[in-house]
Amino acid sequence: MYTSESSRASEGKGVGLGLALVSALAFGGSGVAAKPLIEAGLDPLHVVWLRVAGAALVMLPLAVRHRALLRSRPALLAGFGLLGVAGVQAFYFASISRIPVGVALLVEYLAPALVLGWVRFVQGRPVTRAAALGVVLAVGGLACVVEVWSGLSFDALGLLLALGAACCQVGYFVLSDQGSDSGEVPDPLGVIAYGLLVGTAVLTVVAQPWTMDFSVLAQRADMNGTPVAAGLLLGWIVLIATVLAYVTGVVSVRRLSPAIAGVVACLEAVVATVLAWVLLGEHLSAPQIVGGAVVLLGAFIAQSSTPAKGSVEPIATGGVESRLSARENAA
């Protein structure tokens, strides 16, 4: 009996880790597809709006199907849309207007460490030293991946905006895991669908899409010398880098602890860098390769050191979740 339950728990954990990796891979590919669109003439915020609005349209049937969530979980839907969808992106793009992109990305990916702090100091739950070490390694590895030492130009407001993106990402993870311990778990697909609708409404005000040059979408964008249909790139951003990424990310949250999902989500930066190397010709340096390996090591340590849910032992970051994101950088 114990062996059977332990085996199922281990299998569920493995599935959760796999889904988290798929989410990181999908999210990581967004920048490679978005950059050619931006270079073709679209404003970054317009790319974000197209991404979120397109995904909301795809998920609209699910929103109708799960309309009961509007009555039972209005706060969750509003919070997910504001934080996990619109908040991360808005804060990120505001921050990179004042500080280097690498610095903003690193600060944003402090989210796993912030989740760890939330569970330890707000919830008062113990965490393992190994899990904490995994987060530290992941953050340190990300510093190498983004080469944070090359071009630091600290701007207090810019750093605060990037920290705002990190805090919104923490909110995404916490909201994603809401109700997992009580058994009253809202359908994640319904939450995502309404989150995207809320995010679209917020971003419509911010991005003002009516000023967009829609003719760019009918043209071809340049991807490292290779012409690619702009519509194809947009389809990838909407279907893979948003719909698939969010769905797998939120579902994985239900099977993993916040620390694990958060650390695995850090692989997005590694994935984005590798894809940029292969598809955009943006080559990796030796420190970036080493940093990617350190991120992977940190994710492995956090994963292997976390007991299954329901254990009385110290955990990596408790029963609240993090990620997808949302941190999502469209460029």
PDB file of C-alpha atoms in Angstrom, residues 31-293:
ATOM      1  CA  GLY A  31      11.464  36.070 -27.526  1.00  0.00           C
ATOM      2  CA  VAL A  32      12.943  34.384 -30.595  1.00  0.00           C
ATOM      3  CA  ALA A  33       9.612  34.705 -32.404  1.00  0.00           C
ATOM      4  CA  ALA A  34       8.812  38.189 -31.095  1.00  0.00           C
ATOM      5  CA  LYS A  35      12.145  39.862 -31.838  1.00  0.00           C
ATOM      6  CA  PRO A  36      11.805  39.660 -35.647  1.00  0.00           C
ATOM      7  CA  LEU A  37       8.309  41.150 -35.355  1.00  0.00           C
ATOM      8  CA  ILE A  38       9.627  44.028 -33.267  1.00  0.00           C
ATOM      9  CA  GLU A  39      12.499  44.605 -35.691  1.00  0.00           C
ATOM     10  CA  ALA A  40       9.954  44.581 -38.541  1.00  0.00           C
ATOM     11  CA  GLY A  41       8.252  47.618 -37.020  1.00  0.00           C
ATOM     12  CA  LEU A  42       5.852  46.488 -34.273  1.00  0.00           C
ATOM     13  CA  ASP A  43       6.076  48.152 -30.879  1.00  0.00           C
ATOM     14  CA  PRO A  44       6.995  45.659 -28.107  1.00  0.00           C
ATOM     15  CA  LEU A  45       3.808  46.441 -26.199  1.00  0.00           C
ATOM     16  CA  HIS A  46       1.785  45.787 -29.343  1.00  0.00           C
ATOM     17  CA  VAL A  47       3.419  42.363 -29.647  1.00  0.00           C
ATOM     18  CA  VAL A  48       2.463  41.690 -26.019  1.00  0.00           C
ATOM     19  CA  TRP A  49      -1.129  42.746 -26.692  1.00  0.00           C
ATOM     20  CA  LEU A  50      -1.360  40.548 -29.806  1.00  0.00           C
ATOM     21  CA  ARG A  51       0.001  37.648 -27.816  1.00  0.00           C
ATOM     22  CA  VAL A  52      -2.392  37.946 -24.898  1.00  0.00           C
ATOM     23  CA  ALA A  53      -5.447  38.927 -26.942  1.00  0.00           C
ATOM     24  CA  GLY A  54      -4.828  36.098 -29.416  1.00  0.00           C
ATOM     25  CA  ALA A  55      -4.480  33.565 -26.625  1.00  0.00           C
ATOM     26  CA  ALA A  56      -7.623  34.919 -24.944  1.00  0.00           C
ATOM     27  CA  LEU A  57      -9.539  34.384 -28.182  1.00  0.00           C
ATOM     28  CA  VAL A  58      -8.291  30.785 -28.435  1.00  0.00           C
ATOM     29  CA  MET A  59      -9.277  30.117 -24.828  1.00  0.00           C
ATOM     30  CA  LEU A  60     -12.660  31.883 -25.067  1.00  0.00           C
ATOM     31  CA  PRO A  61     -14.686  28.639 -25.407  1.00  0.00           C
ATOM     32  CA  LEU A  62     -13.133  27.448 -22.146  1.00  0.00           C
ATOM     33  CA  ALA A  63     -14.081  30.722 -20.482  1.00  0.00           C
ATOM     34  CA  VAL A  64     -17.692  30.153 -21.505  1.00  0.00           C
ATOM     35  CA  ARG A  65     -17.537  26.557 -20.298  1.00  0.00           C
ATOM     36  CA  HIS A  66     -16.170  27.585 -16.899  1.00  0.00           C
ATOM     37  CA  ARG A  67     -18.277  30.722 -16.474  1.00  0.00           C
ATOM     38  CA  ALA A  68     -19.220  29.557 -12.976  1.00  0.00           C
ATOM     39  CA  LEU A  69     -15.754  30.727 -11.925  1.00  0.00           C
ATOM     40  CA  LEU A  70     -16.976  34.300 -12.321  1.00  0.00           C
ATOM     41  CA  ARG A  71     -19.223  33.738  -9.300  1.00  0.00           C
ATOM     42  CA  SER A  72     -17.068  31.363  -7.262  1.00  0.00           C
ATOM     43  CA  ARG A  73     -13.560  32.799  -7.796  1.00  0.00           C
ATOM     44  CA  PRO A  74     -13.773  36.417  -9.011  1.00  0.00           C
ATOM     45  CA  ALA A  75     -10.790  37.546  -6.921  1.00  0.00           C
ATOM     46  CA  LEU A  76      -8.612  34.715  -8.236  1.00  0.00           C
ATOM     47  CA  LEU A  77      -9.475  35.500 -11.853  1.00  0.00           C
ATOM     48  CA  ALA A  78      -8.842  39.212 -11.409  1.00  0.00           C
ATOM     49  CA  GLY A  79      -5.567  38.597  -9.574  1.00  0.00           C
ATOM     50  CA  PHE A  80      -4.332  36.094 -12.124  1.00  0.00           C
ATOM     51  CA  GLY A  81      -5.086  38.434 -15.007  1.00  0.00           C
ATOM     52  CA  LEU A  82      -3.628  41.493 -13.330  1.00  0.00           C
ATOM     53  CA  LEU A  83      -0.511  39.831 -11.901  1.00  0.00           C
ATOM     54  CA  GLY A  84       0.247  36.688 -13.887  1.00  0.00           C
ATOM     55  CA  VAL A  85      -0.655  38.065 -17.303  1.00  0.00           C
ATOM     56  CA  ALA A  86      -0.604  41.873 -17.435  1.00  0.00           C
ATOM     57  CA  GLY A  87       1.472  42.823 -14.390  1.00  0.00           C
ATOM     58  CA  VAL A  88       4.648  40.895 -15.174  1.00  0.00           C
ATOM     59  CA  GLN A  89       4.776  42.100 -18.750  1.00  0.00           C
ATOM     60  CA  ALA A  90       3.951  45.727 -17.986  1.00  0.00           C
ATOM     61  CA  PHE A  91       6.558  45.980 -15.216  1.00  0.00           C
ATOM     62  CA  TYR A  92       9.164  44.192 -17.332  1.00  0.00           C
ATOM     63  CA  PHE A  93       8.811  46.478 -20.333  1.00  0.00           C
ATOM     64  CA  ALA A  94       8.790  49.559 -18.113  1.00  0.00           C
ATOM     65  CA  SER A  95      11.976  48.383 -16.377  1.00  0.00           C
ATOM     66  CA  ILE A  96      13.943  47.728 -19.570  1.00  0.00           C
ATOM     67  CA  SER A  97      13.342  51.314 -20.617  1.00  0.00           C
ATOM     68  CA  ARG A  98      15.584  52.351 -17.710  1.00  0.00           C
ATOM     69  CA  ILE A  99      18.001  49.461 -17.036  1.00  0.00           C
ATOM     70  CA  PRO A 100      19.726  46.798 -19.186  1.00  0.00           C
ATOM     71  CA  VAL A 101      17.512  43.908 -20.271  1.00  0.00           C
ATOM     72  CA  GLY A 102      19.856  41.383 -18.638  1.00  0.00           C
ATOM     73  CA  VAL A 103      19.640  43.129 -15.287  1.00  0.00           C
ATOM     74  CA  ALA A 104      15.840  43.379 -15.516  1.00  0.00           C
ATOM     75  CA  LEU A 105      15.590  39.691 -16.401  1.00  0.00           C
ATOM     76  CA  LEU A 106      17.800  38.663 -13.497  1.00  0.00           C
ATOM     77  CA  VAL A 107      15.831  40.746 -11.005  1.00  0.00           C
ATOM     78  CA  GLU A 108      12.582  39.325 -12.390  1.00  0.00           C
ATOM     79  CA  TYR A 109      13.855  35.808 -11.920  1.00  0.00           C
ATOM     80  CA  LEU A 110      14.425  36.451  -8.256  1.00  0.00           C
ATOM     81  CA  ALA A 111      10.822  35.236  -8.013  1.00  0.00           C
ATOM     82  CA  PRO A 112      11.776  31.699  -6.859  1.00  0.00           C
ATOM     83  CA  ALA A 113      13.830  33.178  -4.017  1.00  0.00           C
ATOM     84  CA  LEU A 114      10.945  35.495  -3.140  1.00  0.00           C
ATOM     85  CA  VAL A 115       8.569  32.515  -3.049  1.00  0.00           C
ATOM     86  CA  LEU A 116      10.996  30.765  -0.728  1.00  0.00           C
ATOM     87  CA  GLY A 117      11.017  33.833   1.528  1.00  0.00           C
ATOM     88  CA  TRP A 118       7.216  34.000   1.453  1.00  0.00           C
ATOM     89  CA  VAL A 119       6.842  30.432   2.671  1.00  0.00           C
ATOM     90  CA  ARG A 120       9.601  30.701   5.269  1.00  0.00           C
ATOM     91  CA  PHE A 121       8.846  34.114   6.774  1.00  0.00           C
ATOM     92  CA  VAL A 122       5.157  34.749   5.982  1.00  0.00           C
ATOM     93  CA  GLN A 123       3.761  31.227   6.255  1.00  0.00           C
ATOM     94  CA  GLY A 124       6.318  30.258   8.888  1.00  0.00           C
ATOM     95  CA  ARG A 125       7.040  26.901   7.250  1.00  0.00           C
ATOM     96  CA  PRO A 126      10.533  25.368   7.330  1.00  0.00           C
ATOM     97  CA  VAL A 127      12.549  24.915   4.150  1.00  0.00           C
ATOM     98  CA  THR A 128      15.386  22.530   3.458  1.00  0.00           C
ATOM     99  CA  ARG A 129      18.902  23.809   3.096  1.00  0.00           C
ATOM    100  CA  ALA A 130      19.255  21.895  -0.152  1.00  0.00           C
ATOM    101  CA  ALA A 131      16.174  23.621  -1.610  1.00  0.00           C
ATOM    102  CA  ALA A 132      17.549  27.011  -0.602  1.00  0.00           C
ATOM    103  CA  LEU A 133      20.893  26.078  -2.150  1.00  0.00           C
ATOM    104  CA  GLY A 134      19.127  25.127  -5.367  1.00  0.00           C
ATOM    105  CA  VAL A 135      17.499  28.555  -5.581  1.00  0.00           C
ATOM    106  CA  VAL A 136      20.800  30.303  -4.860  1.00  0.00           C
ATOM    107  CA  LEU A 137      22.548  28.287  -7.572  1.00  0.00           C
ATOM    108  CA  ALA A 138      19.777  29.011 -10.067  1.00  0.00           C
ATOM    109  CA  VAL A 139      19.917  32.748  -9.429  1.00  0.00           C
ATOM    110  CA  GLY A 140      23.729  32.717  -9.584  1.00  0.00           C
ATOM    111  CA  GLY A 141      23.616  30.756 -12.819  1.00  0.00           C
ATOM    112  CA  LEU A 142      21.162  33.239 -14.306  1.00  0.00           C
ATOM    113  CA  ALA A 143      23.591  36.019 -13.478  1.00  0.00           C
ATOM    114  CA  CYS A 144      26.093  34.289 -15.756  1.00  0.00           C
ATOM    115  CA  VAL A 145      23.525  33.510 -18.449  1.00  0.00           C
ATOM    116  CA  VAL A 146      22.522  37.171 -18.800  1.00  0.00           C
ATOM    117  CA  GLU A 147      26.127  38.354 -18.177  1.00  0.00           C
ATOM    118  CA  VAL A 148      24.927  40.816 -15.585  1.00  0.00           C
ATOM    119  CA  TRP A 149      28.417  42.264 -15.175  1.00  0.00           C
ATOM    120  CA  SER A 150      28.544  43.667 -18.706  1.00  0.00           C
ATOM    121  CA  GLY A 151      26.880  47.046 -18.662  1.00  0.00           C
ATOM    122  CA  LEU A 152      25.418  47.503 -15.187  1.00  0.00           C
ATOM    123  CA  SER A 153      23.799  50.905 -14.928  1.00  0.00           C
ATOM    124  CA  PHE A 154      21.772  50.968 -11.771  1.00  0.00           C
ATOM    125  CA  ASP A 155      18.644  53.086 -11.812  1.00  0.00           C
ATOM    126  CA  ALA A 156      16.604  52.937  -8.622  1.00  0.00           C
ATOM    127  CA  LEU A 157      13.226  53.237 -10.347  1.00  0.00           C
ATOM    128  CA  GLY A 158      14.216  50.742 -13.046  1.00  0.00           C
ATOM    129  CA  LEU A 159      15.256  48.178 -10.447  1.00  0.00           C
ATOM    130  CA  LEU A 160      12.025  48.726  -8.510  1.00  0.00           C
ATOM    131  CA  LEU A 161      10.017  48.136 -11.692  1.00  0.00           C
ATOM    132  CA  ALA A 162      11.910  44.901 -12.368  1.00  0.00           C
ATOM    133  CA  LEU A 163      11.289  43.856  -8.764  1.00  0.00           C
ATOM    134  CA  GLY A 164       7.611  44.584  -9.402  1.00  0.00           C
ATOM    135  CA  ALA A 165       7.720  42.062 -12.263  1.00  0.00           C
ATOM    136  CA  ALA A 166       9.280  39.513  -9.908  1.00  0.00           C
ATOM    137  CA  CYS A 167       6.581  40.138  -7.297  1.00  0.00           C
ATOM    138  CA  CYS A 168       3.854  39.718  -9.937  1.00  0.00           C
ATOM    139  CA  GLN A 169       5.475  36.441 -10.919  1.00  0.00           C
ATOM    140  CA  VAL A 170       5.314  35.292  -7.314  1.00  0.00           C
ATOM    141  CA  GLY A 171       1.629  36.228  -7.303  1.00  0.00           C
ATOM    142  CA  TYR A 172       1.139  34.090 -10.407  1.00  0.00           C
ATOM    143  CA  PHE A 173       2.585  31.045  -8.663  1.00  0.00           C
ATOM    144  CA  VAL A 174       0.702  31.598  -5.436  1.00  0.00           C
ATOM    145  CA  LEU A 175      -2.610  32.039  -7.252  1.00  0.00           C
ATOM    146  CA  SER A 176      -1.933  29.027  -9.491  1.00  0.00           C
ATOM    147  CA  ASP A 177      -1.758  26.735  -6.481  1.00  0.00           C
ATOM    148  CA  GLN A 178      -4.772  28.215  -4.695  1.00  0.00           C
ATOM    149  CA  GLY A 179      -6.963  25.519  -3.221  1.00  0.00           C
ATOM    150  CA  SER A 180      -4.627  22.594  -3.959  1.00  0.00           C
ATOM    151  CA  ASP A 181      -4.387  21.631  -0.291  1.00  0.00           C
ATOM    152  CA  SER A 182      -8.091  22.009   0.538  1.00  0.00           C
ATOM    153  CA  GLY A 183      -9.234  20.002  -2.455  1.00  0.00           C
ATOM    154  CA  GLU A 184     -11.301  22.931  -3.772  1.00  0.00           C
ATOM    155  CA  VAL A 185      -9.150  23.462  -6.830  1.00  0.00           C
ATOM    156  CA  PRO A 186     -10.618  25.665  -9.585  1.00  0.00           C
ATOM    157  CA  ASP A 187     -10.133  24.328 -13.072  1.00  0.00           C
ATOM    158  CA  PRO A 188      -6.749  25.712 -14.219  1.00  0.00           C
ATOM    159  CA  LEU A 189      -7.895  26.028 -17.826  1.00  0.00           C
ATOM    160  CA  GLY A 190     -10.800  28.219 -16.756  1.00  0.00           C
ATOM    161  CA  VAL A 191      -8.498  30.343 -14.602  1.00  0.00           C
ATOM    162  CA  ILE A 192      -6.084  30.806 -17.505  1.00  0.00           C
ATOM    163  CA  ALA A 193      -8.894  31.676 -19.921  1.00  0.00           C
ATOM    164  CA  TYR A 194     -10.298  34.395 -17.679  1.00  0.00           C
ATOM    165  CA  GLY A 195      -6.817  35.557 -16.690  1.00  0.00           C
ATOM    166  CA  LEU A 196      -6.042  36.147 -20.359  1.00  0.00           C
ATOM    167  CA  LEU A 197      -9.309  38.046 -20.815  1.00  0.00           C
ATOM    168  CA  VAL A 198      -8.532  40.275 -17.830  1.00  0.00           C
ATOM    169  CA  GLY A 199      -4.957  40.712 -19.053  1.00  0.00           C
ATOM    170  CA  THR A 200      -6.223  41.685 -22.506  1.00  0.00           C
ATOM    171  CA  ALA A 201      -8.503  44.335 -21.034  1.00  0.00           C
ATOM    172  CA  VAL A 202      -5.688  45.831 -18.944  1.00  0.00           C
ATOM    173  CA  LEU A 203      -3.121  45.711 -21.755  1.00  0.00           C
ATOM    174  CA  THR A 204      -5.587  47.267 -24.209  1.00  0.00           C
ATOM    175  CA  VAL A 205      -5.558  50.410 -22.090  1.00  0.00           C
ATOM    176  CA  VAL A 206      -1.760  50.354 -21.765  1.00  0.00           C
ATOM    177  CA  ALA A 207      -0.737  49.330 -25.309  1.00  0.00           C
ATOM    178  CA  GLN A 208      -3.467  51.188 -27.256  1.00  0.00           C
ATOM    179  CA  PRO A 209      -3.542  48.624 -30.098  1.00  0.00           C
ATOM    180  CA  TRP A 210      -5.574  50.918 -32.356  1.00  0.00           C
ATOM    181  CA  THR A 211      -2.315  52.769 -33.039  1.00  0.00           C
ATOM    182  CA  MET A 212      -0.603  49.567 -34.297  1.00  0.00           C
ATOM    183  CA  ASP A 213       0.642  49.137 -37.858  1.00  0.00           C
ATOM    184  CA  PHE A 214      -1.290  45.947 -38.658  1.00  0.00           C
ATOM    185  CA  SER A 215       0.195  45.802 -42.164  1.00  0.00           C
ATOM    186  CA  VAL A 216       3.406  44.383 -40.635  1.00  0.00           C
ATOM    187  CA  LEU A 217       1.552  41.147 -39.913  1.00  0.00           C
ATOM    188  CA  ALA A 218       0.930  40.597 -43.623  1.00  0.00           C
ATOM    189  CA  GLN A 219       4.622  40.896 -44.440  1.00  0.00           C
ATOM    190  CA  ARG A 220       7.704  38.784 -43.806  1.00  0.00           C
ATOM    191  CA  ALA A 221      10.075  39.309 -40.902  1.00  0.00           C
ATOM    192  CA  ASP A 222      13.793  38.647 -40.990  1.00  0.00           C
ATOM    193  CA  MET A 223      15.118  35.885 -38.717  1.00  0.00           C
ATOM    194  CA  ASN A 224      18.892  35.995 -38.992  1.00  0.00           C
ATOM    195  CA  GLY A 225      18.762  36.394 -42.762  1.00  0.00           C
ATOM    196  CA  THR A 226      15.830  34.023 -43.300  1.00  0.00           C
ATOM    197  CA  PRO A 227      12.486  35.608 -44.245  1.00  0.00           C
ATOM    198  CA  VAL A 228       9.630  34.210 -42.152  1.00  0.00           C
ATOM    199  CA  ALA A 229       5.942  35.065 -42.436  1.00  0.00           C
ATOM    200  CA  ALA A 230       4.999  37.461 -39.644  1.00  0.00           C
ATOM    201  CA  GLY A 231       1.686  35.641 -39.251  1.00  0.00           C
ATOM    202  CA  LEU A 232       3.514  32.372 -38.612  1.00  0.00           C
ATOM    203  CA  LEU A 233       5.637  33.978 -35.917  1.00  0.00           C
ATOM    204  CA  LEU A 234       2.534  35.456 -34.304  1.00  0.00           C
ATOM    205  CA  GLY A 235       0.835  32.048 -34.402  1.00  0.00           C
ATOM    206  CA  TRP A 236       3.822  30.522 -32.587  1.00  0.00           C
ATOM    207  CA  ILE A 237       3.737  33.252 -29.933  1.00  0.00           C
ATOM    208  CA  VAL A 238       0.011  32.843 -29.325  1.00  0.00           C
ATOM    209  CA  LEU A 239      -0.432  29.055 -29.506  1.00  0.00           C
ATOM    210  CA  ILE A 240       2.891  27.732 -28.224  1.00  0.00           C
ATOM    211  CA  ALA A 241       4.515  30.503 -26.198  1.00  0.00           C
ATOM    212  CA  THR A 242       1.292  31.539 -24.499  1.00  0.00           C
ATOM    213  CA  VAL A 243      -1.548  28.980 -24.584  1.00  0.00           C
ATOM    214  CA  LEU A 244       0.620  25.863 -24.267  1.00  0.00           C
ATOM    215  CA  ALA A 245       3.078  27.595 -21.934  1.00  0.00           C
ATOM    216  CA  TYR A 246       0.429  28.813 -19.501  1.00  0.00           C
ATOM    217  CA  VAL A 247      -1.588  25.579 -19.530  1.00  0.00           C
ATOM    218  CA  THR A 248       1.393  23.316 -18.831  1.00  0.00           C
ATOM    219  CA  GLY A 249       2.822  25.787 -16.324  1.00  0.00           C
ATOM    220  CA  VAL A 250      -0.325  26.054 -14.220  1.00  0.00           C
ATOM    221  CA  VAL A 251      -1.054  22.316 -14.328  1.00  0.00           C
ATOM    222  CA  SER A 252       2.527  21.565 -13.245  1.00  0.00           C
ATOM    223  CA  VAL A 253       2.036  23.851 -10.254  1.00  0.00           C
ATOM    224  CA  ARG A 254      -0.547  21.407  -8.899  1.00  0.00           C
ATOM    225  CA  ARG A 255       2.024  18.593  -8.824  1.00  0.00           C
ATOM    226  CA  LEU A 256       5.085  20.465  -7.583  1.00  0.00           C
ATOM    227  CA  SER A 257       5.960  22.873  -4.806  1.00  0.00           C
ATOM    228  CA  PRO A 258       6.421  26.599  -5.549  1.00  0.00           C
ATOM    229  CA  ALA A 259      10.200  26.358  -5.239  1.00  0.00           C
ATOM    230  CA  ILE A 260      10.483  23.527  -7.741  1.00  0.00           C
ATOM    231  CA  ALA A 261       8.196  25.132 -10.327  1.00  0.00           C
ATOM    232  CA  GLY A 262       9.906  28.473  -9.819  1.00  0.00           C
ATOM    233  CA  VAL A 263      13.408  27.081 -10.240  1.00  0.00           C
ATOM    234  CA  VAL A 264      12.445  25.012 -13.294  1.00  0.00           C
ATOM    235  CA  ALA A 265      10.839  28.143 -14.737  1.00  0.00           C
ATOM    236  CA  CYS A 266      14.269  29.777 -14.532  1.00  0.00           C
ATOM    237  CA  LEU A 267      15.291  27.476 -17.380  1.00  0.00           C
ATOM    238  CA  GLU A 268      13.276  29.768 -19.638  1.00  0.00           C
ATOM    239  CA  ALA A 269      16.220  32.159 -19.711  1.00  0.00           C
ATOM    240  CA  VAL A 270      18.546  29.322 -20.711  1.00  0.00           C
ATOM    241  CA  VAL A 271      16.140  28.101 -23.393  1.00  0.00           C
ATOM    242  CA  ALA A 272      15.695  31.613 -24.754  1.00  0.00           C
ATOM    243  CA  THR A 273      19.465  32.108 -24.949  1.00  0.00           C
ATOM    244  CA  VAL A 274      20.056  28.793 -26.730  1.00  0.00           C
ATOM    245  CA  LEU A 275      17.260  29.405 -29.236  1.00  0.00           C
ATOM    246  CA  ALA A 276      18.583  32.896 -29.889  1.00  0.00           C
ATOM    247  CA  TRP A 277      21.981  31.327 -30.618  1.00  0.00           C
ATOM    248  CA  VAL A 278      20.554  28.790 -33.071  1.00  0.00           C
ATOM    249  CA  LEU A 279      17.844  30.864 -34.759  1.00  0.00           C
ATOM    250  CA  LEU A 280      19.006  34.456 -34.417  1.00  0.00           C
ATOM    251  CA  GLY A 281      22.771  34.003 -34.468  1.00  0.00           C
ATOM    252  CA  GLU A 282      23.221  35.500 -30.993  1.00  0.00           C
ATOM    253  CA  HIS A 283      26.129  33.377 -29.814  1.00  0.00           C
ATOM    254  CA  LEU A 284      26.650  32.191 -26.253  1.00  0.00           C
ATOM    255  CA  SER A 285      29.806  33.074 -24.388  1.00  0.00           C
ATOM    256  CA  ALA A 286      31.653  30.637 -22.141  1.00  0.00           C
ATOM    257  CA  PRO A 287      30.247  32.248 -18.942  1.00  0.00           C
ATOM    258  CA  GLN A 288      26.717  31.886 -20.323  1.00  0.00           C
ATOM    259  CA  ILE A 289      27.233  28.184 -21.013  1.00  0.00           C
ATOM    260  CA  VAL A 290      28.598  27.679 -17.502  1.00  0.00           C
ATOM    261  CA  GLY A 291      25.695  29.682 -16.089  1.00  0.00           C
ATOM    262  CA  GLY A 292      23.183  27.501 -17.917  1.00  0.00           C
ATOM    263  CA  ALA A 293      24.750  24.406 -16.394  1.00  0.00           C
TER     264      ALA A 293
END
